[in-house]
Short mmCIF file of C-alpha atoms and ligand atoms in Angstrom, two decimals:
data_model
loop_
_atom_site.label_atom_id
_atom_site.label_comp_id
_atom_site.label_asym_id
_atom_site.label_seq_id
_atom_site.Cartn_x
_atom_site.Cartn_y
_atom_site.Cartn_z
CA MET A 14 0.00 0.00 0.00
CA ASP A 15 1.18 3.47 -0.81
CA ARG A 16 2.00 5.05 2.52
CA ALA A 17 0.45 8.39 1.62
CA GLU A 18 -2.92 6.73 1.11
CA PHE A 19 -2.97 4.95 4.40
CA SER A 20 -5.36 6.50 6.88
CA TRP A 21 -6.53 5.39 10.30
CA THR A 22 -9.95 6.92 9.92
CA GLY A 23 -11.17 4.26 7.49
CA PRO A 24 -10.69 1.28 9.82
CA ILE A 25 -11.99 3.28 12.81
CA VAL A 26 -15.17 4.31 10.98
CA VAL A 27 -15.73 0.71 9.87
CA GLY A 28 -15.04 -0.56 13.40
CA VAL A 29 -17.41 1.92 15.08
CA SER A 30 -20.12 1.25 12.48
CA LEU A 31 -19.82 -2.51 13.04
CA ALA A 32 -20.03 -2.00 16.82
CA LEU A 33 -23.16 0.18 16.40
CA VAL A 34 -24.75 -2.37 14.08
CA ALA A 35 -23.92 -5.12 16.58
CA THR A 36 -25.44 -3.09 19.48
CA ALA A 37 -28.55 -2.31 17.47
CA ALA A 38 -28.84 -5.97 16.46
CA ALA A 39 -28.47 -7.08 20.10
CA ALA A 40 -31.15 -4.58 21.20
CA GLN A 41 -33.41 -5.83 18.42
CA GLN A 42 -32.78 -9.41 19.49
CA SER A 43 -33.63 -8.58 23.13
CA ALA A 44 -36.82 -6.82 22.04
CA THR A 45 -37.81 -9.83 19.95
CA ARG A 46 -37.06 -12.21 22.80
CA GLY A 47 -39.04 -10.00 25.23
CA ARG A 48 -42.03 -10.02 22.91
CA GLU A 49 -41.74 -13.81 22.48
CA ILE A 50 -41.78 -14.42 26.21
CA TYR A 51 -44.66 -12.01 26.71
CA GLU A 52 -46.63 -13.62 23.90
CA THR A 53 -45.92 -17.12 25.22
CA ILE A 54 -46.99 -16.63 28.85
CA CYS A 55 -48.23 -13.18 29.74
CA ILE A 56 -50.57 -12.58 26.80
CA SER A 57 -53.20 -15.07 27.99
CA CYS A 58 -54.16 -12.69 30.82
CA HIS A 59 -52.61 -9.33 29.87
CA GLY A 60 -53.70 -9.39 26.22
CA PRO A 61 -51.73 -8.60 23.05
CA ASP A 62 -51.92 -4.85 23.71
CA GLY A 63 -51.30 -4.98 27.49
CA LYS A 64 -54.85 -3.93 28.32
CA GLY A 65 -56.21 -7.29 29.48
CA GLY A 66 -59.71 -8.10 28.26
CA VAL A 67 -58.75 -11.60 27.08
CA ASN A 68 -59.35 -13.82 30.13
CA LEU A 69 -62.89 -12.99 31.17
CA GLU A 70 -63.14 -15.69 33.86
CA LEU A 71 -60.05 -14.22 35.53
CA GLU A 72 -61.38 -10.68 35.22
CA LYS A 73 -64.54 -11.59 37.15
CA VAL A 74 -62.22 -12.05 40.14
CA GLN A 75 -59.24 -9.76 39.45
CA ALA A 76 -58.67 -7.63 36.36
CA PRO A 77 -55.03 -7.20 35.35
CA PRO A 78 -53.83 -3.59 35.08
CA ASP A 79 -53.84 -1.58 31.86
CA PHE A 80 -50.19 -1.24 30.83
CA THR A 81 -51.07 1.37 28.18
CA ASP A 82 -52.11 3.71 31.02
CA CYS A 83 -48.87 5.68 31.47
CA ALA A 84 -50.18 7.38 34.61
CA PHE A 85 -50.08 3.94 36.21
CA ALA A 86 -47.33 2.09 34.34
CA ASN A 87 -44.58 4.72 34.29
CA ARG A 88 -44.66 5.40 38.01
CA GLU A 89 -43.78 1.74 38.71
CA PRO A 90 -40.05 1.01 38.66
CA ASP A 91 -38.82 -2.07 36.79
CA ARG A 92 -37.83 -3.78 40.02
CA GLY A 93 -41.49 -3.72 41.18
CA PHE A 94 -42.73 -5.21 37.91
CA LEU A 95 -39.92 -7.76 37.91
CA ALA A 96 -40.66 -8.76 41.52
CA VAL A 97 -44.28 -9.50 40.53
CA ALA A 98 -43.31 -11.32 37.31
CA HIS A 99 -40.70 -13.43 39.15
CA ASP A 100 -42.41 -14.14 42.49
CA GLY A 101 -46.09 -13.57 41.63
CA GLY A 102 -48.64 -10.96 42.75
CA PRO A 103 -48.15 -11.52 46.52
CA ALA A 104 -44.51 -10.34 46.21
CA ARG A 105 -46.02 -6.82 46.13
CA GLY A 106 -49.22 -7.54 48.01
CA PHE A 107 -51.25 -8.22 44.82
CA SER A 108 -53.52 -11.14 43.97
CA PRO A 109 -52.03 -14.67 43.66
CA LEU A 110 -53.97 -14.82 40.36
CA MET A 111 -50.85 -13.14 39.00
CA PRO A 112 -48.67 -16.30 39.03
CA PRO A 113 -44.90 -16.51 39.77
CA TRP A 114 -42.75 -17.23 36.70
CA GLY A 115 -39.32 -17.34 38.34
CA GLY A 116 -39.36 -21.16 38.40
CA ALA A 117 -39.78 -21.47 34.63
CA PHE A 118 -37.89 -18.43 33.32
CA SER A 119 -34.65 -16.74 34.24
CA GLU A 120 -34.73 -13.30 35.79
CA ALA A 121 -33.04 -11.92 32.65
CA ASP A 122 -35.84 -13.32 30.46
CA LEU A 123 -38.54 -11.93 32.73
CA GLN A 124 -36.80 -8.56 32.62
CA LEU A 125 -37.10 -8.71 28.81
CA ALA A 126 -40.84 -9.42 29.16
CA VAL A 127 -41.12 -6.43 31.51
CA THR A 128 -39.25 -4.32 28.94
CA HIS A 129 -41.86 -5.42 26.39
CA ILE A 130 -44.59 -4.30 28.81
CA ARG A 131 -42.92 -0.87 28.79
CA SER A 132 -43.61 -0.54 25.06
CA PHE A 133 -47.38 -0.35 25.75
CA CYS A 134 -47.13 3.13 27.29
CA THR A 135 -46.24 5.58 24.54
CA ASP A 136 -46.35 8.92 26.38
CA GLN A 137 -42.89 9.41 27.86
CA ASN A 138 -43.95 12.66 29.52
CA TRP A 139 -44.69 10.56 32.61
CA ALA A 140 -41.52 10.29 34.68
CA ARG A 141 -40.40 6.75 35.44
CA GLY A 142 -40.75 5.36 38.95
CA GLU A 143 -36.99 4.75 39.19
CA LEU A 144 -36.65 8.54 39.55
CA ASN A 145 -38.94 8.50 42.59
CA LEU A 146 -36.07 8.47 45.10
CA PRO A 147 -36.60 7.81 48.81
CA LEU A 148 -38.05 10.89 50.50
CA ALA A 149 -35.53 12.56 52.81
CA LEU A 150 -36.54 13.98 56.20
CA VAL A 151 -36.07 17.66 55.31
CA THR A 152 -34.83 17.93 51.70
CA GLY A 153 -37.71 18.00 49.21
CA LYS A 154 -37.99 15.60 46.30
CA ALA A 155 -38.34 16.36 42.60
CA PHE A 156 -40.78 13.56 41.68
CA PRO A 157 -44.50 14.51 41.62
CA GLU A 158 -46.45 12.46 44.16
CA ASP A 159 -49.85 11.08 45.09
CA GLU A 160 -49.04 10.78 48.76
CA ALA A 161 -50.13 11.47 52.29
CA VAL A 162 -47.33 12.04 54.77
CA MET A 163 -47.56 12.51 58.52
CA ARG A 164 -44.42 14.24 59.80
CA VAL A 165 -43.60 14.53 63.46
CA THR A 166 -40.92 16.93 64.70
CA SER A 167 -39.98 16.95 68.34
CA GLN A 168 -37.66 19.60 69.79
CA SER A 169 -37.13 20.04 73.53
CA GLY A 170 -40.70 19.24 74.53
CA ASN A 171 -42.36 20.99 71.57
CA VAL A 172 -44.04 18.61 69.15
CA THR A 173 -45.40 19.43 65.71
CA THR A 174 -47.36 16.90 63.68
CA LYS A 175 -47.73 17.97 60.08
CA PHE A 176 -50.29 16.34 57.79
CA VAL A 177 -49.25 16.68 54.17
CA TYR A 178 -51.46 15.73 51.23
CA GLU A 179 -49.99 15.67 47.71
CA ARG A 180 -51.81 15.09 44.45
CA ARG A 181 -50.57 14.90 40.87
CA PHE A 182 -52.40 16.41 37.95
CA GLY A 183 -51.33 15.80 34.40
CA ALA A 184 -47.99 14.12 33.86
CA LEU A 185 -45.82 16.87 35.29
CA ASN A 186 -47.71 18.74 38.01
CA GLN A 187 -48.54 18.32 41.64
CA TRP A 188 -50.25 20.42 44.30
CA GLU A 189 -50.06 19.96 48.02
CA VAL A 190 -51.42 21.20 51.29
CA ALA A 191 -49.69 20.89 54.66
CA VAL A 192 -51.50 21.37 57.97
CA PRO A 193 -49.35 21.41 61.13
CA ILE A 194 -50.74 20.79 64.59
CA SER A 195 -48.34 22.00 67.27
CA SER A 196 -48.03 21.61 70.97
CA VAL A 197 -45.57 24.15 72.37
CA ASP A 198 -44.33 24.96 75.82
CA GLN A 199 -44.57 28.66 76.63
CA ALA A 200 -44.03 30.83 79.69
CA ALA A 201 -47.84 31.09 80.05
CA GLY A 202 -48.25 27.32 79.81
CA ARG A 203 -48.61 24.79 77.02
CA SER A 204 -50.60 25.72 73.93
CA THR A 205 -51.85 23.36 71.29
CA GLY A 206 -53.43 24.17 67.95
CA VAL A 207 -53.17 24.58 64.20
CA GLY A 208 -49.94 26.16 62.97
CA ASP A 209 -49.14 27.88 59.67
CA ILE A 210 -50.90 26.05 56.84
CA ALA A 211 -48.96 25.81 53.56
CA LEU A 212 -50.13 25.42 49.96
CA GLY A 213 -47.71 24.32 47.28
CA TYR A 214 -47.37 23.69 43.57
CA LYS A 215 -44.63 21.67 41.87
CA ARG A 216 -43.81 21.20 38.21
CA VAL A 217 -41.33 18.78 36.70
CA LEU A 218 -39.09 20.69 34.28
CA SER A 219 -37.10 17.74 33.00
CA HIS A 220 -36.68 14.04 33.63
CA SER A 221 -34.77 11.25 31.96
CA LEU A 222 -34.32 7.64 32.93
CA ASP A 223 -31.24 7.44 30.68
CA ARG A 224 -29.54 10.27 32.52
CA GLY A 225 -31.06 9.06 35.79
CA ASN A 226 -32.21 12.48 36.89
CA ILE A 227 -35.24 14.66 37.46
CA PHE A 228 -35.53 18.41 38.02
CA SER A 229 -38.53 20.36 39.37
CA ALA A 230 -39.51 23.88 40.34
CA SER A 231 -41.92 24.58 43.19
CA ALA A 232 -43.68 27.48 44.83
CA GLU A 233 -45.16 27.38 48.30
CA VAL A 234 -47.14 29.88 50.35
CA LYS A 235 -47.21 29.56 54.12
CA LEU A 236 -50.25 31.29 55.56
CA PRO A 237 -50.34 32.94 58.99
CA SER A 238 -53.03 30.59 60.28
CA GLY A 239 -51.23 29.74 63.51
CA ARG A 240 -51.77 32.06 66.49
CA GLU A 241 -48.52 33.97 66.88
CA SER A 242 -49.32 34.99 70.47
CA LYS A 243 -49.50 31.31 71.42
CA GLY A 244 -46.25 30.44 69.66
CA LEU A 245 -48.06 28.42 66.99
CA GLY A 246 -47.18 30.54 63.95
CA ASP A 247 -44.96 33.26 62.48
CA GLY A 248 -47.75 35.84 62.25
CA PHE A 249 -47.05 36.62 58.59
CA ALA A 250 -47.24 34.85 55.24
CA VAL A 251 -44.09 33.52 53.58
CA PHE A 252 -43.57 32.86 49.87
CA GLU A 253 -41.10 30.07 49.14
CA PRO A 254 -39.86 29.38 45.61
CA PHE A 255 -37.38 26.52 45.26
CA VAL A 256 -35.95 23.97 42.85
CA THR A 257 -35.23 20.31 43.52
CA PHE A 258 -33.01 17.88 41.69
CA GLY A 259 -32.68 14.11 42.06
CA GLN A 260 -29.93 11.96 40.58
CA ILE A 261 -29.67 8.17 40.64
CA LEU A 262 -26.14 7.02 41.48
CA PRO A 263 -24.65 3.61 40.73
CA ARG A 264 -25.62 0.67 42.94
CA ASP A 265 -28.92 2.08 44.23
CA GLY A 266 -27.28 5.26 45.50
CA PHE A 267 -28.92 8.65 45.13
CA ILE A 268 -28.41 12.34 45.72
CA GLN A 269 -31.18 14.91 46.05
CA THR A 270 -30.68 18.64 46.33
CA GLN A 271 -32.97 21.59 46.98
CA VAL A 272 -32.23 25.30 46.78
CA GLY A 273 -34.67 28.11 47.49
CA PHE A 274 -35.72 31.26 49.28
CA GLY A 275 -38.26 32.26 51.88
CA PHE A 276 -39.69 35.75 51.30
CA PRO A 277 -41.79 37.09 54.20
CA LEU A 278 -44.80 38.96 52.82
CA LYS A 279 -44.54 41.62 55.53
CA ASP A 280 -42.19 44.55 56.00
CA GLY A 281 -39.52 44.37 58.63
CA HIS A 282 -38.71 40.69 58.18
CA ASP A 283 -35.67 39.39 56.36
CA ALA A 284 -35.75 36.93 53.53
CA GLU A 285 -33.94 33.62 53.89
CA ALA A 286 -31.98 31.47 51.45
CA PHE A 287 -31.65 27.74 52.00
CA TRP A 288 -29.85 24.86 50.35
CA ARG A 289 -30.12 21.18 51.21
CA ALA A 290 -28.67 17.90 50.03
CA ALA A 291 -29.51 14.28 50.85
CA VAL A 292 -27.12 11.49 49.91
CA GLY A 293 -27.99 7.86 50.49
CA LYS A 294 -28.16 4.34 49.22
CA SER A 295 -30.88 1.70 49.25
CA PHE A 296 -30.41 -1.91 50.27
CA THR A 297 -32.89 -4.63 49.33
CA GLN A 298 -33.58 -7.32 51.89
CA GLY A 299 -33.52 -10.62 49.96
CA ARG A 300 -33.97 -10.47 46.19
CA PHE A 301 -37.16 -8.38 46.02
CA GLY A 302 -37.94 -7.62 49.66
CA ARG A 303 -37.97 -4.71 52.05
CA TYR A 304 -36.09 -1.59 51.03
CA TRP A 305 -33.78 0.11 53.56
CA SER A 306 -32.46 3.55 52.65
CA PRO A 307 -29.94 5.09 55.04
CA MET A 308 -29.10 8.68 54.11
CA VAL A 309 -27.47 11.79 55.45
CA GLU A 310 -28.66 15.33 54.82
CA ILE A 311 -26.70 18.53 54.98
CA LEU A 312 -28.78 21.66 55.48
CA GLY A 313 -27.66 25.27 55.11
CA ALA A 314 -29.72 28.41 55.67
CA ARG A 315 -28.89 32.06 55.86
CA THR A 316 -30.91 35.19 56.61
CA LEU A 317 -30.33 37.67 53.80
CA GLY A 318 -29.38 41.26 54.39
CA SER A 319 -28.59 40.95 58.08
CA GLY A 320 -24.95 40.01 57.72
CA SER A 321 -25.59 36.95 59.85
CA GLY A 322 -23.74 33.71 59.23
CA VAL A 323 -24.91 30.43 57.77
CA ASP A 324 -26.75 27.92 59.95
CA TRP A 325 -25.56 24.42 59.15
CA ASP A 326 -27.31 21.24 60.25
CA VAL A 327 -26.66 17.60 59.53
CA VAL A 328 -29.39 14.96 59.58
CA PRO A 329 -28.50 11.28 59.63
CA GLY A 330 -31.64 9.24 58.90
CA MET A 331 -33.13 6.08 57.47
CA GLN A 332 -36.22 5.19 55.48
CA VAL A 333 -37.73 1.70 55.35
CA THR A 334 -40.64 0.21 53.42
CA LEU A 335 -43.15 -1.31 55.83
CA ASN A 336 -45.37 -3.50 53.67
CA ALA A 337 -45.08 -5.82 50.67
CA ARG A 338 -46.48 -3.25 48.24
CA GLN A 339 -43.88 -0.79 49.52
CA HIS A 340 -46.36 2.08 49.44
CA VAL A 341 -46.28 2.59 53.21
CA ARG A 342 -42.90 3.77 54.48
CA LEU A 343 -41.45 4.97 57.74
CA ALA A 344 -38.44 7.21 58.24
CA GLY A 345 -36.64 8.66 61.21
CA GLY A 346 -33.57 10.73 61.99
CA VAL A 347 -32.03 13.44 64.13
CA ARG A 348 -31.40 17.01 63.04
CA LEU A 349 -28.11 18.09 64.62
CA PRO A 350 -27.03 21.75 64.54
CA VAL A 351 -23.40 22.09 63.47
CA THR A 352 -23.06 25.86 63.89
CA ASP A 353 -24.12 27.62 67.13
CA ALA A 354 -24.69 24.17 68.55
CA ASP A 355 -24.79 25.64 72.06
CA VAL A 356 -27.93 27.69 71.36
CA ARG A 357 -29.67 25.87 68.53
CA ARG A 358 -31.42 22.70 69.63
CA LYS A 359 -31.39 19.30 68.03
CA SER A 360 -34.69 17.76 66.95
CA VAL A 361 -36.01 14.29 66.30
CA LEU A 362 -37.78 13.81 62.96
CA VAL A 363 -40.11 10.96 62.00
CA TYR A 364 -42.52 10.51 59.12
CA LEU A 365 -45.03 7.92 58.00
CA LEU A 366 -45.69 8.00 54.28
CA TRP A 367 -48.61 6.46 52.39
CA ASP A 368 -48.58 6.49 48.59
CA TRP A 369 -52.38 6.40 48.31
CA TYR A 370 -52.38 5.86 44.53
CA GLU A 371 -50.98 2.35 45.09
CA GLY A 372 -53.88 1.26 47.29
CA GLY A 373 -55.49 1.73 50.70
CA PHE A 374 -53.28 2.08 53.76
CA PHE A 375 -54.16 -1.43 54.91
CA GLN A 376 -53.84 -3.05 51.48
CA GLY A 377 -50.79 -4.94 50.29
CA TRP A 378 -49.26 -5.95 53.64
C1 HEC B 22 -52.99 -16.25 34.78
C2 HEC B 22 -53.07 -14.86 34.41
C3 HEC B 22 -51.80 -14.05 34.34
C4 HEC B 22 -50.66 -14.33 33.61
C5 HEC B 22 -50.39 -15.53 32.72
C6 HEC B 22 -49.77 -13.23 33.86
N1 HEC B 22 -50.34 -12.31 34.67
FE1 HEC B 22 -49.51 -10.57 35.34
N2 HEC B 22 -51.20 -10.15 36.38
C7 HEC B 22 -52.34 -10.94 36.42
C8 HEC B 22 -53.32 -10.31 37.27
C9 HEC B 22 -54.71 -10.85 37.59
C10 HEC B 22 -52.75 -9.12 37.75
C11 HEC B 22 -53.37 -8.09 38.70
C12 HEC B 22 -53.06 -8.46 40.14
C13 HEC B 22 -53.68 -7.52 41.14
O1 HEC B 22 -53.93 -6.34 40.80
O2 HEC B 22 -53.92 -7.94 42.30
C14 HEC B 22 -51.42 -9.04 37.15
C15 HEC B 22 -50.52 -8.00 37.39
C16 HEC B 22 -49.28 -7.92 36.80
C17 HEC B 22 -48.39 -6.81 36.99
C18 HEC B 22 -48.70 -5.54 37.75
C19 HEC B 22 -48.01 -5.29 39.04
C20 HEC B 22 -48.35 -3.90 39.54
O3 HEC B 22 -47.42 -3.22 39.96
O4 HEC B 22 -49.52 -3.48 39.51
C21 HEC B 22 -47.27 -7.09 36.27
C22 HEC B 22 -46.01 -6.23 36.12
C23 HEC B 22 -47.46 -8.36 35.63
N3 HEC B 22 -48.69 -8.84 35.97
C24 HEC B 22 -46.54 -8.95 34.79
C25 HEC B 22 -46.74 -10.16 34.15
C26 HEC B 22 -45.78 -10.77 33.29
C27 HEC B 22 -44.43 -10.16 32.92
C28 HEC B 22 -46.32 -11.95 32.88
C29 HEC B 22 -45.68 -12.97 31.97
C30 HEC B 22 -44.34 -13.35 32.34
C31 HEC B 22 -47.63 -12.06 33.48
N4 HEC B 22 -47.86 -10.97 34.25
C32 HEC B 22 -48.49 -13.12 33.31
C33 HEC B 22 -52.51 -12.13 35.77
C34 HEC B 22 -51.60 -12.78 34.98
#
């Protein structure tokens, strides 16, 4: 070969093209295999289009779900679907009429069938359940929720129980209301009552399972519903805009961050900036069992305009799924002041979370 004509780009282009063709062919093969498995075993109950309607005897007792309904299907992570396909409905507190297939098919094959199920939902505006990371104790999450959360905060004899109700609308939006009931120790004695009620709106700005992240913007208004004279409220409304970001890390790790401001809607009060991060990792008990998520949060807040320093707190905590369906979860932790630790008090934080979309509180145990 004439030296001048020799070029490395030719072989590289050919090599890369072959690799791409091979990857595409492998993906095609997996898709075909997934469809084959689905059409061999799953189709008899779930139907060719994933909507059921084929096994009418079965449906008199328990209708299978509609996999074309993205509002339902996309919020479920693959591991939940795979658990049910492998170990049967009871693995997630569903009917035993959904049989276990783990004895007859490998987990890899069942995963391919689950991937085929994914093709029934065609509106990818609905964020995937994998991006629904474990809720931290203080740091907000980016995923839109259908949840009810009861949060208890206890700090030197003062206890606040906050009832939070969250509801999605459309693929990307959520509104919420939070009602705190406080019991506080004051010089004049103990007072108990409703605190400052908050209303919030959240919108998902971007999400991608490939990138493993989700980003949302929120706005919240805290109303002066708590009696200030009794120590139950601030006595003025506060507007809180903030953004939240969640990123899946390798091996079931995650990081969630939140940055925002609190603007008092009354003269003479300073605005506040806050930033928070939660880093953790989930561990599965057994192959598809209980989910334990230890995490640590770092919280920073600073009053603007006053020249005051930053308040830093650290919150070690843990979340655990309580039932088979994993839609009832408990978390607890301690909020430890790092700066001014001699004057700022530590608090104990606990929440009980119920994802009401997934079923009643007492279902799926
Ligand atoms: C004998 C009928 C039958 C067959 C065959 C069957 N399923 Fe199901 N499946 C059901 C029923 C019934 C439900 C609904 C259970 C419930 O809601 O309690 C269900 C539910 C599911 C769910 C929903 C879990 C959730 O989170 O709501 C998944 C995923 C699933 N099946 C996957 C599969 C796969 C994959 C196959 C094939 C490997 C398969 N099924 C074969 C009857 C069947």
